[in-house]
Amino acid sequence: MVAYLNILLYGVGGIVFTGMALLVAFQERLVYVPVVPGLTKSYPITPARLRLTYEDVWLRSSDGVRLHAWFIKLFPDCRDIAHRLEMVRIMLQKLQCNVFMLSYRGYGASDGSPSQHGITKDAQAALDHLCQRNDIDTSRIVVFGRSLGGAVGALLTRNNPDKVAGIILENTFTSILDMAGVLLPFLKWVIGGSGAKGVKILNFVVRSPWNTIDVIGEVQRPILFLSGLQDEMVPPSHMQMLYAKAAAHNKECIFVDFPSGMHMDTWLAGGDHYWATIQQFLEKYAPRNDEPDSSSVTSHDSEGR
């Protein structure tokens, strides 16, 4: 009996050790996905090819990394578009706003390699750039973040309450620490966020924890939570926990779920209801003035755009 118990303990220990080794070695590849599977980094579709009026923007983060972004201008006749930019086309039409899309370091044409510390600087550089523009109403900047972009956006908004009118989070996780247990279930006993059970003795190996659950309670701006209940990557319970944490400290929080929404297509599955929800949020917290194209949505998502 003792021998069998020893074998079992050694086996469990080996699994945990192997899981920890994989996490240490490949965690950046799990968290950051600079290239869409099946495409090259130099994927040729750009706003110009898709008949969108846009500006190529080149930025420098505070640590000197060269970053690329698109500033897509609202204009009367934006029609054909493809791939991921289809959402931008509809956003321009439905919301009547400009869209600023940042490529984090290591993504798209931006230099460097992604990390939490670095991407935080990248997002700040993007916001600082928008605040310096004279062709938009800088009092109406709204941050939009999906998945990882929600974690980035929450941190950016917390750090800049005077520069952001509101934030929209879609299918965002509570933390990478909690997601480790989702991706590798046996790790949930040794890695987890602030609300997780277990001893969490291996949290130190996670280099990009993205503790959105701790940040969201400190956000002082209005927050709209958009949750796809069929999310196959991030458990919808994460969005519910983020909302509960935020609403305990912030009265200007709105939670809306979409029963058929998956991780990346909630905007499509939600249809008119999805866009009407965002429109109502913008009308309340970033109301338009006499300039029809003065508002800007700075967009972050899991692909760095």
GROMACS .gro file of C-alpha atoms in nm:
model
  305
    1MET     CA    1   0.000   0.000   0.000
    2VAL     CA    2   0.281   0.239   0.091
    3ALA     CA    3   0.459   0.158  -0.233
    4TYR     CA    4   0.148   0.233  -0.438
    5LEU     CA    5   0.101   0.559  -0.244
    6ASN     CA    6   0.459   0.659  -0.313
    7ILE     CA    7   0.413   0.587  -0.684
    8LEU     CA    8   0.097   0.798  -0.685
    9LEU     CA    9   0.270   1.088  -0.510
   10TYR     CA   10   0.566   1.070  -0.744
   11GLY     CA   11   0.328   1.063  -1.040
   12VAL     CA   12   0.135   1.369  -0.922
   13GLY     CA   13   0.460   1.547  -0.847
   14GLY     CA   14   0.588   1.466  -1.193
   15ILE     CA   15   0.273   1.602  -1.358
   16VAL     CA   16   0.292   1.926  -1.159
   17PHE     CA   17   0.663   1.964  -1.235
   18THR     CA   18   0.603   1.902  -1.605
   19GLY     CA   19   0.316   2.150  -1.609
   20MET     CA   20   0.529   2.410  -1.434
   21ALA     CA   21   0.814   2.355  -1.680
   22LEU     CA   22   0.577   2.398  -1.976
   23LEU     CA   23   0.430   2.712  -1.821
   24VAL     CA   24   0.771   2.866  -1.761
   25ALA     CA   25   0.898   2.779  -2.109
   26PHE     CA   26   0.593   2.864  -2.319
   27GLN     CA   27   0.381   3.108  -2.118
   28GLU     CA   28   0.442   3.402  -2.353
   29ARG     CA   29   0.318   3.189  -2.644
   30LEU     CA   30   0.003   3.109  -2.449
   31VAL     CA   31  -0.067   3.470  -2.350
   32TYR     CA   32   0.047   3.661  -2.657
   33VAL     CA   33  -0.045   3.561  -3.013
   34PRO     CA   34   0.112   3.816  -3.250
   35VAL     CA   35   0.022   3.616  -3.561
   36VAL     CA   36  -0.326   3.486  -3.640
   37PRO     CA   37  -0.303   3.108  -3.700
   38GLY     CA   38  -0.279   3.040  -4.072
   39LEU     CA   39  -0.156   3.388  -4.160
   40THR     CA   40   0.187   3.547  -4.177
   41LYS     CA   41   0.284   3.849  -3.971
   42SER     CA   42   0.293   4.053  -4.291
   43TYR     CA   43  -0.071   3.975  -4.375
   44PRO     CA   44  -0.142   4.226  -4.656
   45ILE     CA   45  -0.493   4.349  -4.578
   46THR     CA   46  -0.479   4.711  -4.462
   47PRO     CA   47  -0.744   4.981  -4.426
   48ALA     CA   48  -0.630   5.130  -4.760
   49ARG     CA   49  -0.692   4.806  -4.945
   50LEU     CA   50  -1.031   4.791  -4.780
   51ARG     CA   51  -1.132   5.144  -4.880
   52LEU     CA   52  -1.105   5.297  -4.536
   53THR     CA   53  -0.966   5.643  -4.476
   54TYR     CA   54  -0.684   5.600  -4.229
   55GLU     CA   55  -0.352   5.729  -4.102
   56ASP     CA   56  -0.044   5.518  -4.035
   57VAL     CA   57   0.078   5.625  -3.691
   58TRP     CA   58   0.427   5.550  -3.562
   59LEU     CA   59   0.489   5.590  -3.190
   60ARG     CA   60   0.769   5.543  -2.939
   61SER     CA   61   0.691   5.387  -2.604
   62SER     CA   62   0.863   5.534  -2.299
   63ASP     CA   63   1.132   5.265  -2.321
   64GLY     CA   64   1.205   5.342  -2.685
   65VAL     CA   65   1.020   5.061  -2.865
   66ARG     CA   66   0.886   5.166  -3.206
   67LEU     CA   67   0.511   5.096  -3.238
   68HIS     CA   68   0.267   5.099  -3.527
   69ALA     CA   69  -0.101   5.192  -3.517
   70TRP     CA   70  -0.389   5.278  -3.748
   71PHE     CA   71  -0.607   5.581  -3.690
   72ILE     CA   72  -0.919   5.505  -3.893
   73LYS     CA   73  -1.126   5.811  -3.964
   74LEU     CA   74  -1.502   5.821  -3.974
   75PHE     CA   75  -1.625   5.911  -4.321
   76PRO     CA   76  -1.964   5.894  -4.498
   77ASP     CA   77  -1.916   5.598  -4.731
   78CYS     CA   78  -1.726   5.313  -4.564
   79ARG     CA   79  -1.849   4.991  -4.725
   80ASP     CA   80  -1.649   4.687  -4.833
   81ILE     CA   81  -1.403   4.541  -4.586
   82ALA     CA   82  -1.277   4.194  -4.493
   83HIS     CA   83  -1.121   3.977  -4.223
   84ARG     CA   84  -1.109   4.135  -3.875
   85LEU     CA   85  -1.169   4.487  -4.001
   86GLU     CA   86  -1.531   4.399  -4.074
   87MET     CA   87  -1.604   4.486  -3.712
   88VAL     CA   88  -1.437   4.824  -3.759
   89ARG     CA   89  -1.652   4.895  -4.064
   90ILE     CA   90  -1.967   4.830  -3.866
   91MET     CA   91  -1.833   5.024  -3.568
   92LEU     CA   92  -1.777   5.327  -3.790
   93GLN     CA   93  -2.127   5.302  -3.932
   94LYS     CA   94  -2.318   5.221  -3.615
   95LEU     CA   95  -2.131   5.434  -3.363
   96GLN     CA   96  -2.014   5.723  -3.584
   97CYS     CA   97  -1.671   5.736  -3.425
   98ASN     CA   98  -1.304   5.724  -3.518
   99VAL     CA   99  -1.111   5.408  -3.428
  100PHE     CA  100  -0.749   5.395  -3.313
  101MET     CA  101  -0.601   5.045  -3.342
  102LEU     CA  102  -0.264   4.981  -3.177
  103SER     CA  103  -0.026   4.697  -3.253
  104TYR     CA  104   0.148   4.607  -2.929
  105ARG     CA  105   0.522   4.545  -2.939
  106GLY     CA  106   0.586   4.222  -3.126
  107TYR     CA  107   0.254   4.249  -3.311
  108GLY     CA  108   0.204   4.363  -3.670
  109ALA     CA  109   0.470   4.612  -3.778
  110SER     CA  110   0.570   4.706  -3.422
  111ASP     CA  111   0.916   4.624  -3.294
  112GLY     CA  112   1.007   4.436  -2.977
  113SER     CA  113   0.866   4.136  -2.792
  114PRO     CA  114   0.543   4.137  -2.589
  115SER     CA  115   0.540   4.144  -2.210
  116GLN     CA  116   0.305   4.289  -1.951
  117HIS     CA  117   0.550   4.562  -1.857
  118GLY     CA  118   0.612   4.655  -2.220
  119ILE     CA  119   0.251   4.642  -2.339
  120THR     CA  120   0.149   4.866  -2.050
  121LYS     CA  121   0.394   5.125  -2.185
  122ASP     CA  122   0.263   5.075  -2.539
  123ALA     CA  123  -0.097   5.144  -2.437
  124GLN     CA  124   0.012   5.457  -2.251
  125ALA     CA  125   0.199   5.582  -2.558
  126ALA     CA  126  -0.116   5.532  -2.767
  127LEU     CA  127  -0.335   5.723  -2.523
  128ASP     CA  128  -0.081   6.005  -2.493
  129HIS     CA  129  -0.077   6.032  -2.872
  130LEU     CA  130  -0.456   6.059  -2.890
  131CYS     CA  131  -0.462   6.325  -2.620
  132GLN     CA  132  -0.221   6.535  -2.826
  133ARG     CA  133  -0.426   6.523  -3.147
  134ASN     CA  134  -0.615   6.835  -3.249
  135ASP     CA  135  -0.859   6.663  -3.487
  136ILE     CA  136  -1.062   6.480  -3.222
  137ASP     CA  137  -1.247   6.569  -2.903
  138THR     CA  138  -1.005   6.434  -2.643
  139SER     CA  139  -1.275   6.447  -2.374
  140ARG     CA  140  -1.457   6.163  -2.552
  141ILE     CA  141  -1.189   5.894  -2.566
  142VAL     CA  142  -1.336   5.551  -2.484
  143VAL     CA  143  -1.118   5.242  -2.441
  144PHE     CA  144  -1.241   4.915  -2.593
  145GLY     CA  145  -1.071   4.591  -2.493
  146ARG     CA  146  -1.147   4.231  -2.580
  147SER     CA  147  -0.980   3.936  -2.404
  148LEU     CA  148  -0.619   4.039  -2.331
  149GLY     CA  149  -0.709   4.384  -2.460
  150GLY     CA  150  -0.955   4.417  -2.174
  151ALA     CA  151  -0.677   4.357  -1.923
  152VAL     CA  152  -0.462   4.617  -2.098
  153GLY     CA  153  -0.750   4.862  -2.121
  154ALA     CA  154  -0.850   4.825  -1.756
  155LEU     CA  155  -0.497   4.904  -1.642
  156LEU     CA  156  -0.473   5.197  -1.882
  157THR     CA  157  -0.805   5.341  -1.765
  158ARG     CA  158  -0.719   5.299  -1.398
  159ASN     CA  159  -0.392   5.484  -1.452
  160ASN     CA  160  -0.553   5.766  -1.656
  161PRO     CA  161  -0.895   5.853  -1.513
  162ASP     CA  162  -0.859   6.211  -1.634
  163LYS     CA  163  -0.792   6.109  -1.996
  164VAL     CA  164  -1.056   5.839  -2.052
  165ALA     CA  165  -1.434   5.893  -2.066
  166GLY     CA  166  -1.519   5.525  -2.022
  167ILE     CA  167  -1.412   5.169  -2.094
  168ILE     CA  168  -1.579   4.874  -2.266
  169LEU     CA  169  -1.463   4.524  -2.171
  170GLU     CA  170  -1.556   4.219  -2.377
  171ASN     CA  171  -1.486   3.856  -2.282
  172THR     CA  172  -1.196   3.946  -2.054
  173PHE     CA  173  -1.036   3.716  -1.797
  174THR     CA  174  -0.995   3.783  -1.426
  175SER     CA  175  -0.622   3.711  -1.450
  176ILE     CA  176  -0.371   3.500  -1.638
  177LEU     CA  177  -0.313   3.327  -1.305
  178ASP     CA  178  -0.673   3.204  -1.316
  179MET     CA  179  -0.648   3.121  -1.686
  180ALA     CA  180  -0.354   2.890  -1.614
  181GLY     CA  181  -0.597   2.663  -1.432
  182VAL     CA  182  -0.841   2.683  -1.723
  183LEU     CA  183  -0.577   2.582  -1.979
  184LEU     CA  184  -0.409   2.325  -1.751
  185PRO     CA  185  -0.667   2.226  -1.485
  186PHE     CA  186  -0.421   2.051  -1.253
  187LEU     CA  187  -0.240   2.385  -1.205
  188LYS     CA  188  -0.539   2.553  -1.040
  189TRP     CA  189  -0.429   2.420  -0.701
  190VAL     CA  190  -0.087   2.584  -0.719
  191ILE     CA  191  -0.149   2.888  -0.944
  192GLY     CA  192  -0.440   3.129  -0.912
  193GLY     CA  193  -0.559   3.485  -0.870
  194SER     CA  194  -0.653   3.666  -0.551
  195GLY     CA  195  -0.991   3.491  -0.524
  196ALA     CA  196  -0.874   3.141  -0.612
  197LYS     CA  197  -0.852   2.845  -0.378
  198GLY     CA  198  -0.531   2.656  -0.325
  199VAL     CA  199  -0.187   2.746  -0.196
  200LYS     CA  200  -0.079   2.938  -0.511
  201ILE     CA  201   0.284   2.855  -0.447
  202LEU     CA  202   0.377   2.876  -0.816
  203ASN     CA  203   0.235   3.221  -0.889
  204PHE     CA  204   0.588   3.354  -0.900
  205VAL     CA  205   0.663   3.169  -1.226
  206VAL     CA  206   0.397   3.366  -1.418
  207ARG     CA  207   0.573   3.663  -1.576
  208SER     CA  208   0.259   3.832  -1.714
  209PRO     CA  209  -0.013   3.785  -1.449
  210TRP     CA  210  -0.249   4.056  -1.582
  211ASN     CA  211  -0.452   4.071  -1.259
  212THR     CA  212  -0.759   4.240  -1.403
  213ILE     CA  213  -0.967   4.136  -1.103
  214ASP     CA  214  -0.747   4.348  -0.878
  215VAL     CA  215  -0.731   4.641  -1.119
  216ILE     CA  216  -1.100   4.664  -1.207
  217GLY     CA  217  -1.204   4.762  -0.855
  218GLU     CA  218  -0.981   5.068  -0.882
  219VAL     CA  219  -1.120   5.194  -1.215
  220GLN     CA  220  -1.300   5.524  -1.158
  221ARG     CA  221  -1.460   5.562  -1.500
  222PRO     CA  222  -1.787   5.414  -1.636
  223ILE     CA  223  -1.751   5.051  -1.745
  224LEU     CA  224  -1.957   4.848  -1.992
  225PHE     CA  225  -1.916   4.469  -1.966
  226LEU     CA  226  -2.007   4.267  -2.278
  227SER     CA  227  -2.013   3.892  -2.216
  228GLY     CA  228  -2.059   3.612  -2.469
  229LEU     CA  229  -2.212   3.321  -2.281
  230GLN     CA  230  -2.076   3.064  -2.528
  231ASP     CA  231  -1.717   3.186  -2.487
  232GLU     CA  232  -1.501   2.881  -2.557
  233MET     CA  233  -1.175   3.037  -2.431
  234VAL     CA  234  -1.249   3.249  -2.124
  235PRO     CA  235  -1.519   3.115  -1.889
  236PRO     CA  236  -1.809   3.364  -1.880
  237SER     CA  237  -1.788   3.349  -1.501
  238HIS     CA  238  -1.473   3.561  -1.527
  239MET     CA  239  -1.674   3.851  -1.668
  240GLN     CA  240  -1.933   3.810  -1.395
  241MET     CA  241  -1.662   3.825  -1.130
  242LEU     CA  242  -1.507   4.133  -1.288
  243TYR     CA  243  -1.844   4.306  -1.291
  244ALA     CA  244  -1.914   4.216  -0.928
  245LYS     CA  245  -1.575   4.348  -0.820
  246ALA     CA  246  -1.616   4.672  -1.015
  247ALA     CA  247  -1.978   4.735  -0.915
  248ALA     CA  248  -1.886   4.711  -0.547
  249HIS     CA  249  -1.683   5.031  -0.587
  250ASN     CA  250  -1.824   5.195  -0.899
  251LYS     CA  251  -2.191   5.280  -0.950
  252GLU     CA  252  -2.143   5.341  -1.323
  253CYS     CA  253  -2.110   4.978  -1.430
  254ILE     CA  254  -2.332   4.802  -1.683
  255PHE     CA  255  -2.333   4.427  -1.757
  256VAL     CA  256  -2.492   4.285  -2.072
  257ASP     CA  257  -2.467   3.924  -2.186
  258PHE     CA  258  -2.523   3.769  -2.527
  259PRO     CA  259  -2.648   3.407  -2.510
  260SER     CA  260  -2.496   3.291  -2.839
  261GLY     CA  261  -2.176   3.498  -2.829
  262MET     CA  262  -1.842   3.317  -2.849
  263HIS     CA  263  -1.500   3.458  -2.763
  264MET     CA  264  -1.430   3.645  -3.086
  265ASP     CA  265  -1.776   3.676  -3.246
  266THR     CA  266  -1.992   3.828  -2.973
  267TRP     CA  267  -2.023   4.142  -3.184
  268LEU     CA  268  -2.156   3.930  -3.471
  269ALA     CA  269  -2.381   3.706  -3.263
  270GLY     CA  270  -2.520   4.003  -3.073
  271GLY     CA  271  -2.631   4.182  -3.388
  272ASP     CA  272  -2.817   4.510  -3.350
  273HIS     CA  273  -2.855   4.459  -2.975
  274TYR     CA  274  -2.476   4.455  -2.937
  275TRP     CA  275  -2.428   4.784  -3.118
  276ALA     CA  276  -2.729   4.949  -2.955
  277THR     CA  277  -2.585   4.861  -2.615
  278ILE     CA  278  -2.255   5.031  -2.696
  279GLN     CA  279  -2.433   5.328  -2.855
  280GLN     CA  280  -2.638   5.386  -2.540
  281PHE     CA  281  -2.323   5.369  -2.329
  282LEU     CA  282  -2.145   5.624  -2.550
  283GLU     CA  283  -2.445   5.856  -2.557
  284LYS     CA  284  -2.457   5.857  -2.178
  285TYR     CA  285  -2.089   5.881  -2.092
  286ALA     CA  286  -1.928   6.030  -2.404
  287PRO     CA  287  -2.207   6.238  -2.557
  288ARG     CA  288  -2.133   6.390  -2.895
  289ASN     CA  289  -2.101   6.761  -2.952
  290ASP     CA  290  -2.138   6.963  -3.272
  291GLU     CA  291  -1.853   6.770  -3.437
  292PRO     CA  292  -2.001   6.444  -3.579
  293ASP     CA  293  -1.665   6.265  -3.601
  294SER     CA  294  -1.496   6.396  -3.289
  295SER     CA  295  -1.514   6.085  -3.073
  296SER     CA  296  -1.251   5.815  -3.074
  297VAL     CA  297  -1.251   5.455  -2.961
  298THR     CA  298  -0.907   5.318  -2.885
  299SER     CA  299  -0.926   4.946  -2.947
  300HIS     CA  300  -0.738   4.664  -2.778
  301ASP     CA  301  -0.806   4.295  -2.829
  302SER     CA  302  -0.642   3.956  -2.796
  303GLU     CA  303  -0.453   4.002  -3.122
  304GLY     CA  304  -0.297   4.333  -3.028
  305ARG     CA  305  -0.506   4.541  -3.261
   0.00000   0.00000   0.00000
